[in-house]
XYZ file of C-alpha atoms in Angstrom:
525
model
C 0.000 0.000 0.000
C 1.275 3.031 -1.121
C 1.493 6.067 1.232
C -0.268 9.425 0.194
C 0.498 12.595 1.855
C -2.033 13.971 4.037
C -1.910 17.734 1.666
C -3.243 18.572 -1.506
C -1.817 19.923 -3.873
C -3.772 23.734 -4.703
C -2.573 26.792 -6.022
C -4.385 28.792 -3.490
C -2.950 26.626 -0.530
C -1.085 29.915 0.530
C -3.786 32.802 -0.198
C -3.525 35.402 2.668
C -5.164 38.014 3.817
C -3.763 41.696 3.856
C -5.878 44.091 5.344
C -5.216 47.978 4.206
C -3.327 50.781 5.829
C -5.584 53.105 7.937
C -4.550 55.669 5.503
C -6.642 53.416 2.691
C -9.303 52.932 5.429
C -12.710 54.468 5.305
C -12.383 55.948 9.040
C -15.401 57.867 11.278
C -17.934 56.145 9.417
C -21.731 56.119 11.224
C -22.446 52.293 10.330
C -26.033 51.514 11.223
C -26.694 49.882 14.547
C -29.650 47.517 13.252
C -29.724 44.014 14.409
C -31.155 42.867 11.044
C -28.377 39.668 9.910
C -27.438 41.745 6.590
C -24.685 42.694 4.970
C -25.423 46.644 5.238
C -22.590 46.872 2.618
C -22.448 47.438 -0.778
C -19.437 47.533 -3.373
C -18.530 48.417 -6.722
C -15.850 49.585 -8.429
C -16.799 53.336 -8.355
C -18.252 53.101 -4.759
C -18.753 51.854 -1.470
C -22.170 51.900 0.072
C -23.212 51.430 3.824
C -26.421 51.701 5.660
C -25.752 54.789 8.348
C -27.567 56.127 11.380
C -30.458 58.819 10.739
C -33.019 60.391 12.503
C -36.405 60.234 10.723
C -36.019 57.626 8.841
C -33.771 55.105 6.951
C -30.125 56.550 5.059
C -27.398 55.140 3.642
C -23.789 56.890 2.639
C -22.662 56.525 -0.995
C -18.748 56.882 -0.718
C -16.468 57.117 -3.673
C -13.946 54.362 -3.902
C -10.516 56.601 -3.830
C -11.935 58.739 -1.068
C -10.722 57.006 1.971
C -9.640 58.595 5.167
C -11.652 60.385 7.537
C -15.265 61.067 6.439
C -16.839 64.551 7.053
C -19.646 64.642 9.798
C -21.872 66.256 7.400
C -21.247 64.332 4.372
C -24.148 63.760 1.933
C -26.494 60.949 2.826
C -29.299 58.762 0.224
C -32.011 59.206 2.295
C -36.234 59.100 1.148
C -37.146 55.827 3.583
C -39.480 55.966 6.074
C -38.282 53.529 8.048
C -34.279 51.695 8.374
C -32.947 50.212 5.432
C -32.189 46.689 6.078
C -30.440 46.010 2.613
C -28.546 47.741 -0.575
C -27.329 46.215 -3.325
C -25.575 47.382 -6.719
C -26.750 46.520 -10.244
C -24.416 44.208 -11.313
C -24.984 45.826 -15.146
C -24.960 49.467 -13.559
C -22.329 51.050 -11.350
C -24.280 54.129 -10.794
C -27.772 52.417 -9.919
C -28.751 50.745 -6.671
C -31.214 49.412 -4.917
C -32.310 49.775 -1.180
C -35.237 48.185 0.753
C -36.626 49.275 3.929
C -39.059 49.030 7.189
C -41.716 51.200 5.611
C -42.375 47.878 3.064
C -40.925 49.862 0.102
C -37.730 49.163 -2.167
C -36.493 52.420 -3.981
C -34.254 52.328 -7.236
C -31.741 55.456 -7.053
C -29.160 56.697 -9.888
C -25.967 57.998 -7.994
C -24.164 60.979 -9.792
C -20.983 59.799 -11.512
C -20.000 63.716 -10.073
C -19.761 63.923 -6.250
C -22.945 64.056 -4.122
C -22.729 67.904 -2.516
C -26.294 67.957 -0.700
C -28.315 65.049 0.578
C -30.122 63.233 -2.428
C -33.481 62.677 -1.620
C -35.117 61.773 -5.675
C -35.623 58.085 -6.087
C -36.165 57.127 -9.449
C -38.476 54.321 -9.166
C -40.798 52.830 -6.181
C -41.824 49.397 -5.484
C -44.850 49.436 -3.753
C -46.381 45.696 -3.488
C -45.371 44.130 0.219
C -47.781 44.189 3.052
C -44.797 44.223 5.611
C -41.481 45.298 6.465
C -38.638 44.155 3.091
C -35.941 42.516 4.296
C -33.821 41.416 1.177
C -33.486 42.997 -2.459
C -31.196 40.397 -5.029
C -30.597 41.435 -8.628
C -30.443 38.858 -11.242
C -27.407 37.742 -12.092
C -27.923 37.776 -16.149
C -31.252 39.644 -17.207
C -31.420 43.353 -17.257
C -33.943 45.679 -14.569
C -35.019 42.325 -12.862
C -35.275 42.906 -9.187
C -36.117 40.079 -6.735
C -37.394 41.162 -3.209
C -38.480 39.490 0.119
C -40.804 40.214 2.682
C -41.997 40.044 6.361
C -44.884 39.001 4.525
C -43.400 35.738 3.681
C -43.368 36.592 -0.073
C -40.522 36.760 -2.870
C -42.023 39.150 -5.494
C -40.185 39.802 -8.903
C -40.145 43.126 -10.534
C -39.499 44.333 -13.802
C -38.433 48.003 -13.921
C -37.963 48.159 -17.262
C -41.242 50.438 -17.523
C -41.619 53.987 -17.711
C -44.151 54.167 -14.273
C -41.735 56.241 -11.636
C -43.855 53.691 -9.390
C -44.900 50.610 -9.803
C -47.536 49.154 -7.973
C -47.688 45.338 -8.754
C -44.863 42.934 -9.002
C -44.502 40.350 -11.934
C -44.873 37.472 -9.944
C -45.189 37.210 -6.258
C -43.627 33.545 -4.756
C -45.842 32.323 -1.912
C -44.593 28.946 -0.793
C -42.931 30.149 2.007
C -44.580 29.939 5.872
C -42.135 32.250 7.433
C -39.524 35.114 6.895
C -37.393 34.606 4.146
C -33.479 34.569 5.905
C -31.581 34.514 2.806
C -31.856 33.745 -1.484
C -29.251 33.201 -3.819
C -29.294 32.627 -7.698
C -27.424 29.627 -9.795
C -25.308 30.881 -12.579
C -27.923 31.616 -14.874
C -30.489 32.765 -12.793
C -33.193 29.960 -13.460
C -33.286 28.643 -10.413
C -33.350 30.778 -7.027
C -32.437 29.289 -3.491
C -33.987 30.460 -0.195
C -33.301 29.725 3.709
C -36.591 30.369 5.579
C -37.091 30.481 9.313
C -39.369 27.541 9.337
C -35.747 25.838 8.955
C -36.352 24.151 5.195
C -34.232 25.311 2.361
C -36.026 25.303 -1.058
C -34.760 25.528 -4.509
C -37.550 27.502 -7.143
C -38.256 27.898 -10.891
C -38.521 32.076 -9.957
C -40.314 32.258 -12.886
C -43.522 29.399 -12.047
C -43.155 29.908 -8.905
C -42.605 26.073 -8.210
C -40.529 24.298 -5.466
C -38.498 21.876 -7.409
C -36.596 20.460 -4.165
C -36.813 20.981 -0.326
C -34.812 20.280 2.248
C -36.246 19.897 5.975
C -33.212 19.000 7.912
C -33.845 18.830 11.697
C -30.476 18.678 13.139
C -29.291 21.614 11.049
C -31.283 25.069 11.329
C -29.955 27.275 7.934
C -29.910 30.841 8.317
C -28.095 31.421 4.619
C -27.639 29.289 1.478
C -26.034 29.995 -1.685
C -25.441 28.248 -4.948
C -21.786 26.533 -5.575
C -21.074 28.408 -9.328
C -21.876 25.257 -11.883
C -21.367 22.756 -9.295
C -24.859 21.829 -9.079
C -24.282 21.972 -5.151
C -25.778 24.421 -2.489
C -24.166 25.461 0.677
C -25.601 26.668 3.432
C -24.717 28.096 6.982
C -26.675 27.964 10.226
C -26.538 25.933 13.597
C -26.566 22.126 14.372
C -28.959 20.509 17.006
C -26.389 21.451 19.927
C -26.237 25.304 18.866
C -22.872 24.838 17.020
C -22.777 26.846 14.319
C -22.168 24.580 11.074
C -21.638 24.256 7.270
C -23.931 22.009 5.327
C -23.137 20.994 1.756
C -26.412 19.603 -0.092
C -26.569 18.363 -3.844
C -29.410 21.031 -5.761
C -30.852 17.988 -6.825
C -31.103 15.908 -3.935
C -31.812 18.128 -0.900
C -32.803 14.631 1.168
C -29.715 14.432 3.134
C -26.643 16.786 3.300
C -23.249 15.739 1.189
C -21.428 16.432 4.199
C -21.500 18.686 7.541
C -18.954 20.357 9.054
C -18.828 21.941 12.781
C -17.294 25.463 13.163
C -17.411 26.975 16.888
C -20.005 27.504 19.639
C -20.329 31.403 18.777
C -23.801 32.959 18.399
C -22.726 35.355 15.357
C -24.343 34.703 11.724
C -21.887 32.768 9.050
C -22.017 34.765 5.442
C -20.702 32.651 2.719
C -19.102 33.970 -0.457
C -18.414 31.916 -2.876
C -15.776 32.603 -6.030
C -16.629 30.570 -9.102
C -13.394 31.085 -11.343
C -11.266 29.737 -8.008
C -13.979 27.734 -6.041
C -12.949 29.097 -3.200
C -15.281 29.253 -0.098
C -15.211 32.014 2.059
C -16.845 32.234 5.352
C -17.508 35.575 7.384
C -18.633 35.460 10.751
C -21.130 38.610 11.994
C -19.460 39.619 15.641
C -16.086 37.900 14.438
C -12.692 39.506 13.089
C -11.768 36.204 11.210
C -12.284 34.771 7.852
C -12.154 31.393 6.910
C -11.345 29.985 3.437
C -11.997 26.584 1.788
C -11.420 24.979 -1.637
C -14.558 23.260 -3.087
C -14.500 20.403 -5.198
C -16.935 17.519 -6.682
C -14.677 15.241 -5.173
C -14.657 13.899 -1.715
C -14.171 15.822 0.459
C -16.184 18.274 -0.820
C -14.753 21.182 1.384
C -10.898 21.465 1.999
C -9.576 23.694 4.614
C -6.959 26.268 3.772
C -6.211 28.792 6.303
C -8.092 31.886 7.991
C -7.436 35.469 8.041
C -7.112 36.744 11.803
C -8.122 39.759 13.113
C -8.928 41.606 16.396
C -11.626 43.351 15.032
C -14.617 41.976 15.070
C -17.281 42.790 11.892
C -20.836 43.946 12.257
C -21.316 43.813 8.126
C -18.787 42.787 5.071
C -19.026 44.178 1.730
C -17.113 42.236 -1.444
C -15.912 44.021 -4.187
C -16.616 42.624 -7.810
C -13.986 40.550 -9.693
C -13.802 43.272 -12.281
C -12.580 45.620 -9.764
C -9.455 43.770 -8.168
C -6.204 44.612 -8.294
C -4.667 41.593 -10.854
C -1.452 43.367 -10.950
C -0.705 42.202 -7.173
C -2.425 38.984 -7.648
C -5.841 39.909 -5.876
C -8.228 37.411 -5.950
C -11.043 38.444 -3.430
C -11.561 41.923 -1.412
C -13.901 41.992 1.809
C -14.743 45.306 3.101
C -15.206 45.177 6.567
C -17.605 46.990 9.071
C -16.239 47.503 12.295
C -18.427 49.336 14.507
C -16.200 49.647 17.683
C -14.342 52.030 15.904
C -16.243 53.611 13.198
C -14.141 52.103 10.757
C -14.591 50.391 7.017
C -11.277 48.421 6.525
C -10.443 46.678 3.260
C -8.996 43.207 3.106
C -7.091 42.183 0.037
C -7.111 38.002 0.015
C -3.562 37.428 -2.288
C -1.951 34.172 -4.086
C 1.799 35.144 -3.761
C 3.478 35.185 -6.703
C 6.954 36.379 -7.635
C 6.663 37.380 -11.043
C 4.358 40.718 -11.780
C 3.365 39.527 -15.210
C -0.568 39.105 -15.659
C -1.397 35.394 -13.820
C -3.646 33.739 -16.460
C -4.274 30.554 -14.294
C -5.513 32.458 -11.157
C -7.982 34.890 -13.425
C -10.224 33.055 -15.769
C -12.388 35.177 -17.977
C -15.491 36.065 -15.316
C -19.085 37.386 -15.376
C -18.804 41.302 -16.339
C -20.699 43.900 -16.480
C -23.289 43.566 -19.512
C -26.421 41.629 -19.214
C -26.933 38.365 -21.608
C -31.061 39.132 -21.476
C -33.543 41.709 -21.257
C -36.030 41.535 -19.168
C -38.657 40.605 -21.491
C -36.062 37.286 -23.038
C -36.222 36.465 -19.183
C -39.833 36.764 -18.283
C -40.746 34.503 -21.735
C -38.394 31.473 -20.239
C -35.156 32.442 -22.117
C -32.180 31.371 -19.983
C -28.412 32.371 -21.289
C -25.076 32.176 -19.384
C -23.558 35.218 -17.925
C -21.051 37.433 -20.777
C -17.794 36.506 -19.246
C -14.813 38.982 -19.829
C -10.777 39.006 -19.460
C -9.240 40.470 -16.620
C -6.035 41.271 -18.448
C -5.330 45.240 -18.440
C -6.016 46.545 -21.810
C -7.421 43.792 -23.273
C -10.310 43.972 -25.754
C -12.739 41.620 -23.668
C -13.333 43.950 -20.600
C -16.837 45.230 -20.174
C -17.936 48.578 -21.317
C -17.935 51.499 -18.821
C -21.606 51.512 -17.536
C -23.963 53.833 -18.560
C -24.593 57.233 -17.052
C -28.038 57.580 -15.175
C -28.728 60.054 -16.909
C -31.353 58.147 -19.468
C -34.358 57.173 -20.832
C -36.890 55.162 -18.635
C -37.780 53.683 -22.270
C -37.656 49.937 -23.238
C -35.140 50.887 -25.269
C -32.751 51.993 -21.972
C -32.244 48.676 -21.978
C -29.141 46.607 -23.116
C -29.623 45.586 -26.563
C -30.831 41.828 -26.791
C -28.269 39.281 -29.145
C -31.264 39.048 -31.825
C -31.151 42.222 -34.432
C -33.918 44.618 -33.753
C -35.180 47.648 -36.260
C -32.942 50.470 -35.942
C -33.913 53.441 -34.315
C -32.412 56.726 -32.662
C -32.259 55.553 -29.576
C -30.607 52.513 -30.584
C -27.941 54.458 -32.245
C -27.247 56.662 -29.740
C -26.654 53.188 -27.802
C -24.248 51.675 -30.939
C -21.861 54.655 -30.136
C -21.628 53.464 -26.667
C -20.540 49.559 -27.371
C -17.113 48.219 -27.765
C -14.475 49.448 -29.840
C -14.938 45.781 -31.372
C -18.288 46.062 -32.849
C -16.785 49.419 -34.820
C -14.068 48.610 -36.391
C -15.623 48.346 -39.612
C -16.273 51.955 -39.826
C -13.385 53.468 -38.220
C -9.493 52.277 -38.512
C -7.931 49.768 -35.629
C -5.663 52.634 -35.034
C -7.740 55.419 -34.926
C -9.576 53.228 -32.712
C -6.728 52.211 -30.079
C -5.931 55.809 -29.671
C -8.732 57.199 -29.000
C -8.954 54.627 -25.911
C -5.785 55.174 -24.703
C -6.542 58.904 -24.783
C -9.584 57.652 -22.868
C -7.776 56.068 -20.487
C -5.255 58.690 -19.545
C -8.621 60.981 -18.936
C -9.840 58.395 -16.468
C -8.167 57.400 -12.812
C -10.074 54.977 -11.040
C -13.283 55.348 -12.986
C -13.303 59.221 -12.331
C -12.356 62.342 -14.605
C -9.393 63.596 -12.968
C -10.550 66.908 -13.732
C -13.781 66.298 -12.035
C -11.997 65.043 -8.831
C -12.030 67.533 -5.659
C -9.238 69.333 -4.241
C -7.742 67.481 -1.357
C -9.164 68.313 2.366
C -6.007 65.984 4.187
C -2.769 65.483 3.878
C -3.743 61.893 3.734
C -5.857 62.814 0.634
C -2.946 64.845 -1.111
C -0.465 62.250 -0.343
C -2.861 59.608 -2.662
C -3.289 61.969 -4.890
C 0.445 62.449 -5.403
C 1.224 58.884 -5.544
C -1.444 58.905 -8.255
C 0.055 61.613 -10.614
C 3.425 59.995 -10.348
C 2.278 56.959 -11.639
C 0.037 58.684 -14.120
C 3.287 60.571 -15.036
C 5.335 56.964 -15.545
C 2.171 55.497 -17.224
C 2.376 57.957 -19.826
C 6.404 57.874 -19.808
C 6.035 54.154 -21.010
C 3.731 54.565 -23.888
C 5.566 58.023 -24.803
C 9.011 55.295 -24.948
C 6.601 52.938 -26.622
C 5.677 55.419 -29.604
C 9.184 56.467 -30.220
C 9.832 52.769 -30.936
C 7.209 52.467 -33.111
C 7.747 55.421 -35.089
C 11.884 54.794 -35.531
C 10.179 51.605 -36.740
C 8.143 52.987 -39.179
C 11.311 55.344 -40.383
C 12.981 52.012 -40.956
C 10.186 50.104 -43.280
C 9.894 53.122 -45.370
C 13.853 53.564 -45.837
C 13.738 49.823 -46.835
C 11.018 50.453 -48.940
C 12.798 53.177 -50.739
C 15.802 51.366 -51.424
C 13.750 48.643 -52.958
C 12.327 50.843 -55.314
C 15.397 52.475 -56.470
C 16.641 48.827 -57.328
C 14.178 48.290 -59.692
């Protein structure tokens, strides 16, 4: 018999976590004080959104991304709910467009100014009206355009379409009523034809969203779930919660057989809520405990065992709320895989963690970024409601390369059908439809314009743009902290454009070169 080593071998066997300097810290932050088992954190890669403390009603800050440091006491605040907000989240198709939910039974669609916000903004640009209680959890689907899921005190998951012109709309599409309790958690598979929920009648349930059918269900009584969420394309669910003894514990489940659990797994005898995040292009599981300051990290596979154990961050600071930033927004240049935004209440604080595979060499890591969901829809809302299903448009990560979603649109536009992304099939052409041809790829128009005049007119694009923002449009600095970044910012602006300056020399002595040749050739003859 043959002896095996006890190890594994994994790429990712020696991801760490590096949390950011308090000068890249969001400090003096009011995070909410609600004992609702949310996230209350929102990221993109423009900005960073938390649910605050306000009098009179629910709020939430809308911070840019660069702007960390200490926050001004009277900085601008979203505010229009009645009651606390109890969740936010970004469009995934949209960086300037979220969504918020709230104790007064409303959800309310805001566009966030790309410029930034100098006065409290208090216009919402579209109303869901439709739940009898308080709304608890807002989800965006993962591939169709203006579909908005949302779940209730009322026990109900309704679906709404906001691709309409009504600022409010009344009446959802569909409104799921299987459930005999409040709704804990829901999470979408790949596609987005299936939808998972965790209820607090303790049965997890896997629906066709768009029937409104339960197609499994899982009644476990030695393991209450408080959150579940699909495993990428693994056709497995995972889900978090507490065993019969009040441990909490992992549960891994097959999405088609929700009888008995693949495996269990004990954790610790804390009381604290465990949020999983799951990456698909590493299947890496990470696990976030509410009143912890650790993160765990496992490596999923279809093999036994399902769930290998890799290390976990440490920290003394224990999180109320943890925001992760989208893949399209990581670093790949320091071999970023995963970035948690932490709330940390004790002291005010929103403190990034980086999650890294070392690496020696600073050359682009194909094997660690696979091309990944971006940011352009695969169906409108109408190809979704009719029982269309499409995977999501997956892009490169590679800087500069020709695969990397379009910068989103501006708010800033019609409420129109035709706001929405253009579907794969051809449609008539019309004005507004043209107006949204100028905004696709430089792909799609290089039959009309030259490859070069093309490239340069991105790379002039580029240099106008520093971290998503017009550096014209930015604001002077108010710290030293704040002039220091921007500093560090122009200097590498400064050897960014030093390189491609060296680079165009090159090409042009180049050029000088083929057309000397070519001269000489034609004297010869």
């Amino acid at each position: 018999m043959s002896w095996r080593p006890q190890y594994r071998s994994s790429k990712f066997r020696h991801v760490f976590g590096k949390p950011a300097s308090k000068e890249n810290c969001y400090d003096s932050v009011p995070i909410t004080r609600s004992v609702h088992d949310n996230h209350f954190c929102a990221v993109n890669p423009h900005f960073i959104a938390v649910v605050t403390e306000c009098a009179g009603g629910g709020a939430f800050l809308v911070i840019p991304l660069h702007q960390t440091g200490k926050l001004d006491p009277h900085y601008p605040k979203v505010c229009g709910h009645r009651g606390n907000i109890l969740d936010i989240k970004w469009n995934p198709f949209n960086d300037f467009e979220i969504a918020s939910c709230s104790e007064d039974a409303t959800i309310k669609i805001w566009d966030i100014p790309k410029q930034l916000l100098t006065r409290n903004l208090t216009a919402y640009r579209k109303e869901l009206v439709g739940h009898a209680r308080r709304v608890g959890l807002v989800e965006w689907h993962p591939t169709a355009a203006n579909i908005l899921f949302s779940s209730g005190y009322d026990y109900k998951v309704m679906i709404w379409n906001l691709d309409t012109k009504d600022s409010v709309i009344m009446s959802p599409v569909r409104a799921i009523t299987c459930h005999q309790d409040v709704i804990l958690s829901m999470s979408f598979n790949t596609n987005g034809s299936l939808l998972a929920t965790a209820c607090k009648d303790r049965k997890i349930r896997v629906i066709d969203p768009r029937l409104g059918m339960v197609l499994q269900e899982a009644s476990n009584k030695g393991h209450r779930a408080s959150k579940v969420l699909f495993l990428g394309n693994l056709k497995k669910l995972l889900s978090t919660g507490t065993s019969r003894w009040n441990n909490r514990q992992m549960a891994l489940w097959d999405q088609d057989d929700l009888s008995v659990p693949l495996t269990e797994e004990d954790l610790d005898g804390s009381s604290g809520v465990l949020f999983p995040f799951y990456d698909p292009d590493t299947n890496m599981l990470y696990v976030v405990g509410k009143g912890d300051g650790n993160i765990r990290y496992y490596e999923v596979s279809t093999d036994k065992p399902h769930l290998t154990y890799l290390t976990e961050f440490r920290s003394y600071n224990p999180q109320k709320g943890i925001g992760v930033m989208p893949k399209r927004g990581l670093d790949v240049s320091s071999c970023e895989i995963f970035r948690f935004y932490k709330l940390i209440t004790t002291k005010s604080l929103i403190e990034p963690v980086s999650m890294i595979v070392p690496r020696r060499s600073e050359s682009y890591q194909e094997d660690i970024y696979p091309p990944t969901a971006g940011a352009q829809p695969s169906l409108t809302a109408h190809e979704w409601l009719s029982g269309m299903d499409r995977e999501p448009v997956l892009v490169s990560l590679r800087p500069g390369s020709q695969l990397r979603s379009p910068q989103p649109l501006p708010p800033q536009r019609p409420l129109s059908s035709a706001a929405a992304p253009a579907p794969l099939l051809p449609l008539d052409p019309t004005p507004k439809q043209a107006a949204e041809d100028s905004r696709r790829p430089c792909s799609l128009l290089e039959e009309k314009v030259p490859r070069w005049a093309v490239e340069h007119r991105l790379e002039e694009k580029k240099s106008w743009l520093t971290n998503g923002f017009d550096i014209f449009e930015c604001p002077p600095p108010k710290t030293e902290n704040e002039l220091l970044q921007m500093f560090y910012r122009q200097q590498e602006e400064i050897r960014r454009l030093r390189e491609l300056l060296t680079q165009r020399e090159v090409e042009a002595k180049q050029l000088e070169l083929e057309i000397k040749n070519l001269r000489m050739d034609s004297g010869q003859f």
